[in-house]
Tab-separated table of C-alpha atoms and ligand atoms in Angstrom:
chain	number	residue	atom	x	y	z
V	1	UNK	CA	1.324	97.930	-63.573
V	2	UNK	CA	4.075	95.686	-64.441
V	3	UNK	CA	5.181	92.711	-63.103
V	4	UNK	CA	8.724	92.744	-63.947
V	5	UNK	CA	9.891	96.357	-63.827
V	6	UNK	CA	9.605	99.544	-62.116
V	7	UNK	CA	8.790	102.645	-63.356
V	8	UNK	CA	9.843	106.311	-62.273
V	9	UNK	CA	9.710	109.582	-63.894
V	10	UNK	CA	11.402	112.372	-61.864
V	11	UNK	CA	12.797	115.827	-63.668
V	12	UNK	CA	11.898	115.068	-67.145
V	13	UNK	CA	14.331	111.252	-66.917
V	14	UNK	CA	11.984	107.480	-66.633
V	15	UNK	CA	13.974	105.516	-64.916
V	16	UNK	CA	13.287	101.926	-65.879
V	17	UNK	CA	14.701	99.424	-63.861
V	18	UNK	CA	14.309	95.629	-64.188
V	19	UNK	CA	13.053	93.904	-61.553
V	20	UNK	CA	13.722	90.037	-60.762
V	21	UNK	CA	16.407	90.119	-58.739
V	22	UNK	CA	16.252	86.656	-57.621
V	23	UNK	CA	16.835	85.514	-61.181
V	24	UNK	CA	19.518	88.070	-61.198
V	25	UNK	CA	17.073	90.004	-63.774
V	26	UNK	CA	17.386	87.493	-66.632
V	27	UNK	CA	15.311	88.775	-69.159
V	28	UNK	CA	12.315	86.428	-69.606
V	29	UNK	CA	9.891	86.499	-72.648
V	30	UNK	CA	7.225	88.354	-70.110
V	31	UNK	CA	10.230	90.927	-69.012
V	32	UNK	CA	10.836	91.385	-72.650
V	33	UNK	CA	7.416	92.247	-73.740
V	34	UNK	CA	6.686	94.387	-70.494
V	35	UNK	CA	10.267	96.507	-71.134
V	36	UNK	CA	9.214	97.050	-74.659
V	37	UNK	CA	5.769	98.602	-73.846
V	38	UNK	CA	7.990	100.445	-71.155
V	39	UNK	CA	10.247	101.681	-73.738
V	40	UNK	CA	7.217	103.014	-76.281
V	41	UNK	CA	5.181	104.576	-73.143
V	42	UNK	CA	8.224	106.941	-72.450
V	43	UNK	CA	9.352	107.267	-75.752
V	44	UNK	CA	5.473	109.017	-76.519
V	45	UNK	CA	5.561	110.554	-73.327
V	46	UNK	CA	5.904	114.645	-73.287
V	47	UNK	CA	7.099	114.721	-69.958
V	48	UNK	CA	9.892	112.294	-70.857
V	49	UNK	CA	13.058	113.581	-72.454
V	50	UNK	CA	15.500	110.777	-71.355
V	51	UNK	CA	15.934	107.033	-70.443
V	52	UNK	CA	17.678	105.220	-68.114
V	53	UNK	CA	17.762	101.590	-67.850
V	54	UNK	CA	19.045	99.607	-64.721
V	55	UNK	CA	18.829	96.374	-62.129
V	56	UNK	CA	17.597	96.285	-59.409
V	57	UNK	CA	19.603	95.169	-56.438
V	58	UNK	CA	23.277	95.515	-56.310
V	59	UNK	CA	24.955	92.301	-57.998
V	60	UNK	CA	23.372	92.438	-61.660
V	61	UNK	CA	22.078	94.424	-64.351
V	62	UNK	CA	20.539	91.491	-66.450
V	63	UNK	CA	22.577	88.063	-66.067
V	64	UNK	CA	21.276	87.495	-69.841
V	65	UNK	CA	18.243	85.611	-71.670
V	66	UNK	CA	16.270	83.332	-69.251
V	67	UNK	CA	17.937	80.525	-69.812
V	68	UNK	CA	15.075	78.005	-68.330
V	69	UNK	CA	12.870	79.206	-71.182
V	70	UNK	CA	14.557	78.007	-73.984
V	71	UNK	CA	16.716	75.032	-72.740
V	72	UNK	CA	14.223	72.857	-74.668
V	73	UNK	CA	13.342	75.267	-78.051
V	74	UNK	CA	13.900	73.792	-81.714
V	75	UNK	CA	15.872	75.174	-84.752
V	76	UNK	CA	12.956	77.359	-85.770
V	77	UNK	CA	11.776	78.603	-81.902
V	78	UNK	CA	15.283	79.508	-81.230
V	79	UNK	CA	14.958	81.607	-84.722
V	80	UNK	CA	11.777	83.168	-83.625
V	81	UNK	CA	12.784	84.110	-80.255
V	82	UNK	CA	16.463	86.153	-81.910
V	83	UNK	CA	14.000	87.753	-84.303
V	84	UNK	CA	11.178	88.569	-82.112
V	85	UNK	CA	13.646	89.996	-79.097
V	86	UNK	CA	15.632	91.777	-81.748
V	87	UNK	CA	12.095	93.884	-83.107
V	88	UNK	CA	10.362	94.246	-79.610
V	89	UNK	CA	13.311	95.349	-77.430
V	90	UNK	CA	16.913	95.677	-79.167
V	91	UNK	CA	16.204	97.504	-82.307
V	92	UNK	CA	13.542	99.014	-80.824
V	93	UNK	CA	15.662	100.737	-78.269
V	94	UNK	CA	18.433	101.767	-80.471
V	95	UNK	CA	15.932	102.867	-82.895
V	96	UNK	CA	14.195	105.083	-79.913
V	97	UNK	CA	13.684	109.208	-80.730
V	98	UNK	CA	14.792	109.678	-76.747
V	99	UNK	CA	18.137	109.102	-75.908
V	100	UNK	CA	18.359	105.617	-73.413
V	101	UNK	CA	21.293	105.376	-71.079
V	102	UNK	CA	21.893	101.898	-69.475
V	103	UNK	CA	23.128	102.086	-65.810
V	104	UNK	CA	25.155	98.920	-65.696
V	105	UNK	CA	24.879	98.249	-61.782
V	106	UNK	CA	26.902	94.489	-61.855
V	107	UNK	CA	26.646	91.609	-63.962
V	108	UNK	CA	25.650	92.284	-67.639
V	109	UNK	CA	26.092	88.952	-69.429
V	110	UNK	CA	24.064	87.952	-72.473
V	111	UNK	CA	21.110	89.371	-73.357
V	112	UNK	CA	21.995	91.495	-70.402
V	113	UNK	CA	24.946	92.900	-72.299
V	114	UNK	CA	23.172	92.962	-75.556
V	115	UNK	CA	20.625	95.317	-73.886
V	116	UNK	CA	23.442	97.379	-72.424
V	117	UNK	CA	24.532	97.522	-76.154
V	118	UNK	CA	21.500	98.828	-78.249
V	119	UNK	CA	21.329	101.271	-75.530
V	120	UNK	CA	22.632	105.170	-76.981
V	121	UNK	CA	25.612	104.991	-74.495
V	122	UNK	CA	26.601	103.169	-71.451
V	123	UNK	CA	27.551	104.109	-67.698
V	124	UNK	CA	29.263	101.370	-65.052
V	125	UNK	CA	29.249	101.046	-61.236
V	126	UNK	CA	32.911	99.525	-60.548
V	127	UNK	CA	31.782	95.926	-59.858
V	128	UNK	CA	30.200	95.744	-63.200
V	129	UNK	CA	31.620	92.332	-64.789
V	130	UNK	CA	30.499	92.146	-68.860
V	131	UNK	CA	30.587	89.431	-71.388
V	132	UNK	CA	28.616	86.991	-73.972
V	133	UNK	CA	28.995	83.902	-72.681
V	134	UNK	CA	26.797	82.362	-75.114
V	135	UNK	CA	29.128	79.548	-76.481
V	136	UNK	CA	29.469	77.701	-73.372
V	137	UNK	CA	26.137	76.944	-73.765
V	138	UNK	CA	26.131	75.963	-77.028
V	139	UNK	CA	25.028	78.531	-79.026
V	140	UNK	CA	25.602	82.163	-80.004
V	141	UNK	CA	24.458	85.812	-79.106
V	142	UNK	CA	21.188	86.264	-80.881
V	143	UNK	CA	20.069	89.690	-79.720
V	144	UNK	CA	22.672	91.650	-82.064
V	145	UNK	CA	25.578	91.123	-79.795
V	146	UNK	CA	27.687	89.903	-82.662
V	147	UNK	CA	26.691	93.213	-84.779
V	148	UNK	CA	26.862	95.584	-81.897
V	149	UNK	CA	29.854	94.162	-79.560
V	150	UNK	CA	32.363	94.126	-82.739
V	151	UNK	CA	30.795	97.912	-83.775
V	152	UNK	CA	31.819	99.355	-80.120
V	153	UNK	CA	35.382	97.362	-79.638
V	154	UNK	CA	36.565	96.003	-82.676
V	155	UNK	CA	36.700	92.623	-84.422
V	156	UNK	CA	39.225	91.204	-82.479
V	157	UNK	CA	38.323	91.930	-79.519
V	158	UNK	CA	34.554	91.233	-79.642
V	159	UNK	CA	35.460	87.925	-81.250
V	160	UNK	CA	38.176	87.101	-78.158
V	161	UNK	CA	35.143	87.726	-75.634
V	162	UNK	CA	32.632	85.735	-77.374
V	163	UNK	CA	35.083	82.898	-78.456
V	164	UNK	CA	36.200	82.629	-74.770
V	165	UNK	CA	32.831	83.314	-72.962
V	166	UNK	CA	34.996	85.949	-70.701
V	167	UNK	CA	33.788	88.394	-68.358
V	168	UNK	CA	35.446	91.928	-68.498
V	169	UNK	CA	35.517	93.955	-65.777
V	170	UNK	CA	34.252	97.671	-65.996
V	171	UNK	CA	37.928	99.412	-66.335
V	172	UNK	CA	38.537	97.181	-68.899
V	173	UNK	CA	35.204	97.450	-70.726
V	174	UNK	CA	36.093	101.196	-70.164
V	175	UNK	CA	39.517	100.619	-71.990
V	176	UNK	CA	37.393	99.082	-74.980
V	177	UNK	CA	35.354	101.821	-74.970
V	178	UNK	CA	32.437	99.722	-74.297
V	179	UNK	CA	31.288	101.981	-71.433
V	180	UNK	CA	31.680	105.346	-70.922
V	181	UNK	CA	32.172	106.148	-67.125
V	182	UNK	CA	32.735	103.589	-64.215
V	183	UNK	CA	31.958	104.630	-60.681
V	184	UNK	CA	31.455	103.598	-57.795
V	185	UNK	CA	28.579	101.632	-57.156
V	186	UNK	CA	26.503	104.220	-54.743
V	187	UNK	CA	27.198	107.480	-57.525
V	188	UNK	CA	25.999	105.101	-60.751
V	189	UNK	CA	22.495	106.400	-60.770
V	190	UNK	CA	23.694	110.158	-59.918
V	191	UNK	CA	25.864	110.550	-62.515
V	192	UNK	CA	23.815	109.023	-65.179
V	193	UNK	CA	21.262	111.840	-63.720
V	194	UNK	CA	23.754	114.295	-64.007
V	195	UNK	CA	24.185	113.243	-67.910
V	196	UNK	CA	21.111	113.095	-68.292
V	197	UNK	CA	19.760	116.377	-66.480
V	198	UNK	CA	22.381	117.885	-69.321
V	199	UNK	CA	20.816	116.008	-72.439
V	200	UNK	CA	17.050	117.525	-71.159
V	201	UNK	CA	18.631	120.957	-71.535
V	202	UNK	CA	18.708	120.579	-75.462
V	203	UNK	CA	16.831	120.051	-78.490
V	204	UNK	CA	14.671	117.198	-78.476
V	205	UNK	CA	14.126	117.355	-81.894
V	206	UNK	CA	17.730	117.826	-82.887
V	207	UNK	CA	19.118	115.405	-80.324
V	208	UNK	CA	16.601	112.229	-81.858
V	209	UNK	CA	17.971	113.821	-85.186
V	210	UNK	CA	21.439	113.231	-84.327
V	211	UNK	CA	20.248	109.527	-82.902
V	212	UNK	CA	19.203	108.767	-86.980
V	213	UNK	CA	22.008	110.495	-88.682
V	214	UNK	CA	24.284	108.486	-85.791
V	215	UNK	CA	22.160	104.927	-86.208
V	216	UNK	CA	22.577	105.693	-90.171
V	217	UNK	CA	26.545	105.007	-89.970
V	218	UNK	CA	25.554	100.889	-89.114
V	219	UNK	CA	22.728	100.166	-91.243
V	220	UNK	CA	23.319	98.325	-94.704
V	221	UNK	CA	22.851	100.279	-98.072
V	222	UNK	CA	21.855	103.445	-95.903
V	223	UNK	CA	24.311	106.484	-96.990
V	224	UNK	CA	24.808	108.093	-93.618
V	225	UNK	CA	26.185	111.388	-94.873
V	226	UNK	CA	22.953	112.056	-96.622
V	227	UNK	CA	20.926	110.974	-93.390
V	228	UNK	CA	22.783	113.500	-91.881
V	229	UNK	CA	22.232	116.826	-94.780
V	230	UNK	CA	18.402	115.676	-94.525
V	231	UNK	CA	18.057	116.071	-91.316
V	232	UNK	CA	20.352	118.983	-90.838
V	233	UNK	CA	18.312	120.387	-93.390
V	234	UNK	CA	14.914	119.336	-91.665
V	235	UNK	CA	16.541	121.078	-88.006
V	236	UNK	CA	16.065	124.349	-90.305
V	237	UNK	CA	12.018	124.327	-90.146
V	238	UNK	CA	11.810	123.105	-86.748
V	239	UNK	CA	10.666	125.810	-83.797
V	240	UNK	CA	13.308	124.428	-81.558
V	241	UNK	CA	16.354	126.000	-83.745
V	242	UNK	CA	14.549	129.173	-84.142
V	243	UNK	CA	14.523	129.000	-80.461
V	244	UNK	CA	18.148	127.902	-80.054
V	245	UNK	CA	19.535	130.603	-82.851
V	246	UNK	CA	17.393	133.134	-81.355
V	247	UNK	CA	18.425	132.267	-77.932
V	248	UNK	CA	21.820	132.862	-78.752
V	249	UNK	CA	22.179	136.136	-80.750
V	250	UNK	CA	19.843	137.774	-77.928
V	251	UNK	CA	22.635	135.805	-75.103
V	252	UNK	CA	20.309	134.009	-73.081
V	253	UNK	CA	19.969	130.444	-72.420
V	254	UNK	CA	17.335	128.789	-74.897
V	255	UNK	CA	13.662	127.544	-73.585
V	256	UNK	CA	13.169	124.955	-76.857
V	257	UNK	CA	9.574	123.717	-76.786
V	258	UNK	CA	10.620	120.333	-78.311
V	259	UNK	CA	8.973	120.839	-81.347
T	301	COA	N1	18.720	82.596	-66.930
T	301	COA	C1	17.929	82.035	-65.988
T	301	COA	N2	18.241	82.073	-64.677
T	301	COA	C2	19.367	82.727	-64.323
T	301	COA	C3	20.225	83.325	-65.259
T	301	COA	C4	19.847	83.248	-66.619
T	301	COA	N3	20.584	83.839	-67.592
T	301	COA	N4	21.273	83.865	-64.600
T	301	COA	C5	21.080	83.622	-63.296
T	301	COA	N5	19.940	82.916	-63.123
T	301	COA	C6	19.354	82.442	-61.862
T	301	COA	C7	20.075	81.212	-61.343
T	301	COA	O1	19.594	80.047	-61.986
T	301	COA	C8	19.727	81.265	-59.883
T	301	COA	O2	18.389	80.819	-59.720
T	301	COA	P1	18.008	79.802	-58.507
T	301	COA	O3	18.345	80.590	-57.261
T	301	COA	O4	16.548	79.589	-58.690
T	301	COA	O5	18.872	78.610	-58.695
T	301	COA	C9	19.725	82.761	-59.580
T	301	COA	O6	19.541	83.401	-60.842
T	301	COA	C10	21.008	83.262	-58.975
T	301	COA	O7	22.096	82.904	-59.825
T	301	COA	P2	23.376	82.057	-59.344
T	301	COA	O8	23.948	81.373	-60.542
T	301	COA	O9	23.027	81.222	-58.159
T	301	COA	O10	24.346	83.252	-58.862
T	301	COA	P3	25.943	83.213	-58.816
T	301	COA	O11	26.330	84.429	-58.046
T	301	COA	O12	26.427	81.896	-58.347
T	301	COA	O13	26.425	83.372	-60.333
T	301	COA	C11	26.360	84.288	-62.582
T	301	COA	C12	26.149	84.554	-61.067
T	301	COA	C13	25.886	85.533	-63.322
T	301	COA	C14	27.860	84.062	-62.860
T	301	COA	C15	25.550	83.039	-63.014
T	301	COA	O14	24.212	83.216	-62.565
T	301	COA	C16	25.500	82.800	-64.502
T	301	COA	O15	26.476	82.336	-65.074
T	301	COA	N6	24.342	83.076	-65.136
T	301	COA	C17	24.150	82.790	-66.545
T	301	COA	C18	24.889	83.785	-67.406
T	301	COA	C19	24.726	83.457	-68.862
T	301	COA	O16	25.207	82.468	-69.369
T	301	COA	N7	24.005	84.345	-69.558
T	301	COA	C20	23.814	84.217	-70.986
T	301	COA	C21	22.486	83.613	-71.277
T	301	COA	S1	22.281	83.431	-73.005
């Protein structure tokens, strides 16, 4: 069904994984499209209460934007191609109702990285090797890895690793708090199952709550402690905390039906 990516749902978790490991998974403008109609088909899907999002093969995640696409673009293509990437796959995931976990299996450079970023958290094998080496080509991150990189580390250091093009490696990245776990390359995928076989055991509804209220804290002229009383108040009239509350006071464990 796709050229560009595999697809697997097992126990509730789509795994997406991106799939052109020859071009160490660079994400192309045909990889881009097919990852965001990826993205919406398990975001709408029942069966699906989380995401994870991966490379195939073992040396990289996504080695950044396809660079052989753009080499040649002018001042307004290069503008179209930040905005367009942005709406289709970066916002879009951050913006996503199901939590996304990104599986960071080696190199996550650029656009790589960036995708890593909009993801809801972030898990790394032990070879994983990060950065946005964007200026050494000449021009900046344009997927909101400016915004994002300096929200999860800090000005200074998001602004040493794009100034210097760096690579990080994942116990540093850990350090940064830029990922959350490293592990050994052959347990990556288990433990993000583990975390994610966790996540499928609550409220769907009150987890993508708690993704808005969350998102609300980084978006301009949004008050994100009135997100939050909103939808805390909105959890209130949803079936899934009459099941939870319920659950409780009679001391079993809750079935929520997601709605
Ligand atoms: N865009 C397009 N093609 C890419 C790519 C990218 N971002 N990253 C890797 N590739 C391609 C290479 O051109 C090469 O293709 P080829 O075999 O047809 O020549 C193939 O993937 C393998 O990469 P290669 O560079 O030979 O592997 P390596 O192990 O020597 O180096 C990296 C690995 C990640 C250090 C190196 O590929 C790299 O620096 N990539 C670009 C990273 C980058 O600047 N990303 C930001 C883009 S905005």
């Amino acid at each position: 069904m796709y050229n560009n990516l595999t697809v697997n749902l097992e126990e509730q978790v789509t795994i997406i994984t991106i799939n052109r490991p020859k071009k160490l998974n660079a994400l192309n403008q045909d990889t881009i499209q097919e990852l965001h109609e990826a993205f919406k088909t398990a975001d709408t899907d029942d069966n699906t209460k989380v995401i994870i999002v991966t490379g195939s093969g073992e040396k990289a995640f996504v080695a950044g934007a396809d660079i052989s696409e753009f080499a040649n673009y002018s001042v307004e293509k290069g503008m179209h191609l930040a905005a367009n990437g942005q709406k289709l796959l970066f916002d879009f995931v951050e913006n996503l109702s199901t939590p996304v976990i990104a599986a960071i299996n080696g190199f996550a450079l650029g656009g790589g990285l960036e995708l890593a970023m909009a993801c809801h958290f972030r898990v790394a094998s032990n070879t994983a090797k990060m950065g946005l080496p964007e200026v050494s080509l000449g021009v900046i991150p344009g997927y909101g890895g400016t915004q994002r990189l300096t929200q999860l580390v800090g000005k200074g250091r998001a602004l040493e690793l794009i100034m210097t093009a760096s690579m990080i490696d994942a116990n540093k990245a850990l350090s940064y708090g830029l990922v959350n776990h490293v592990v050994p390359q052959e347990e990556l995928l288990e433990l993000c199952k583990t975390l994610a076989a966790k996540i499928t055991k609550n409220s769907t509804v009150a987890i993508s709550a708690a993704i808005k209220a969350v998102n609300a804290n980084f978006k301009t002229g949004v008050n994100g402690y009135h997100t939050e009383i909103t939808k805390f108040g909105n959890c209130f009239g949803t079936e899934d905390f009459k099941e939870g509350t319920t659950a409780f006071l009679e001391k079993r464990k809750a079935e929520f039906p997601g709605r």
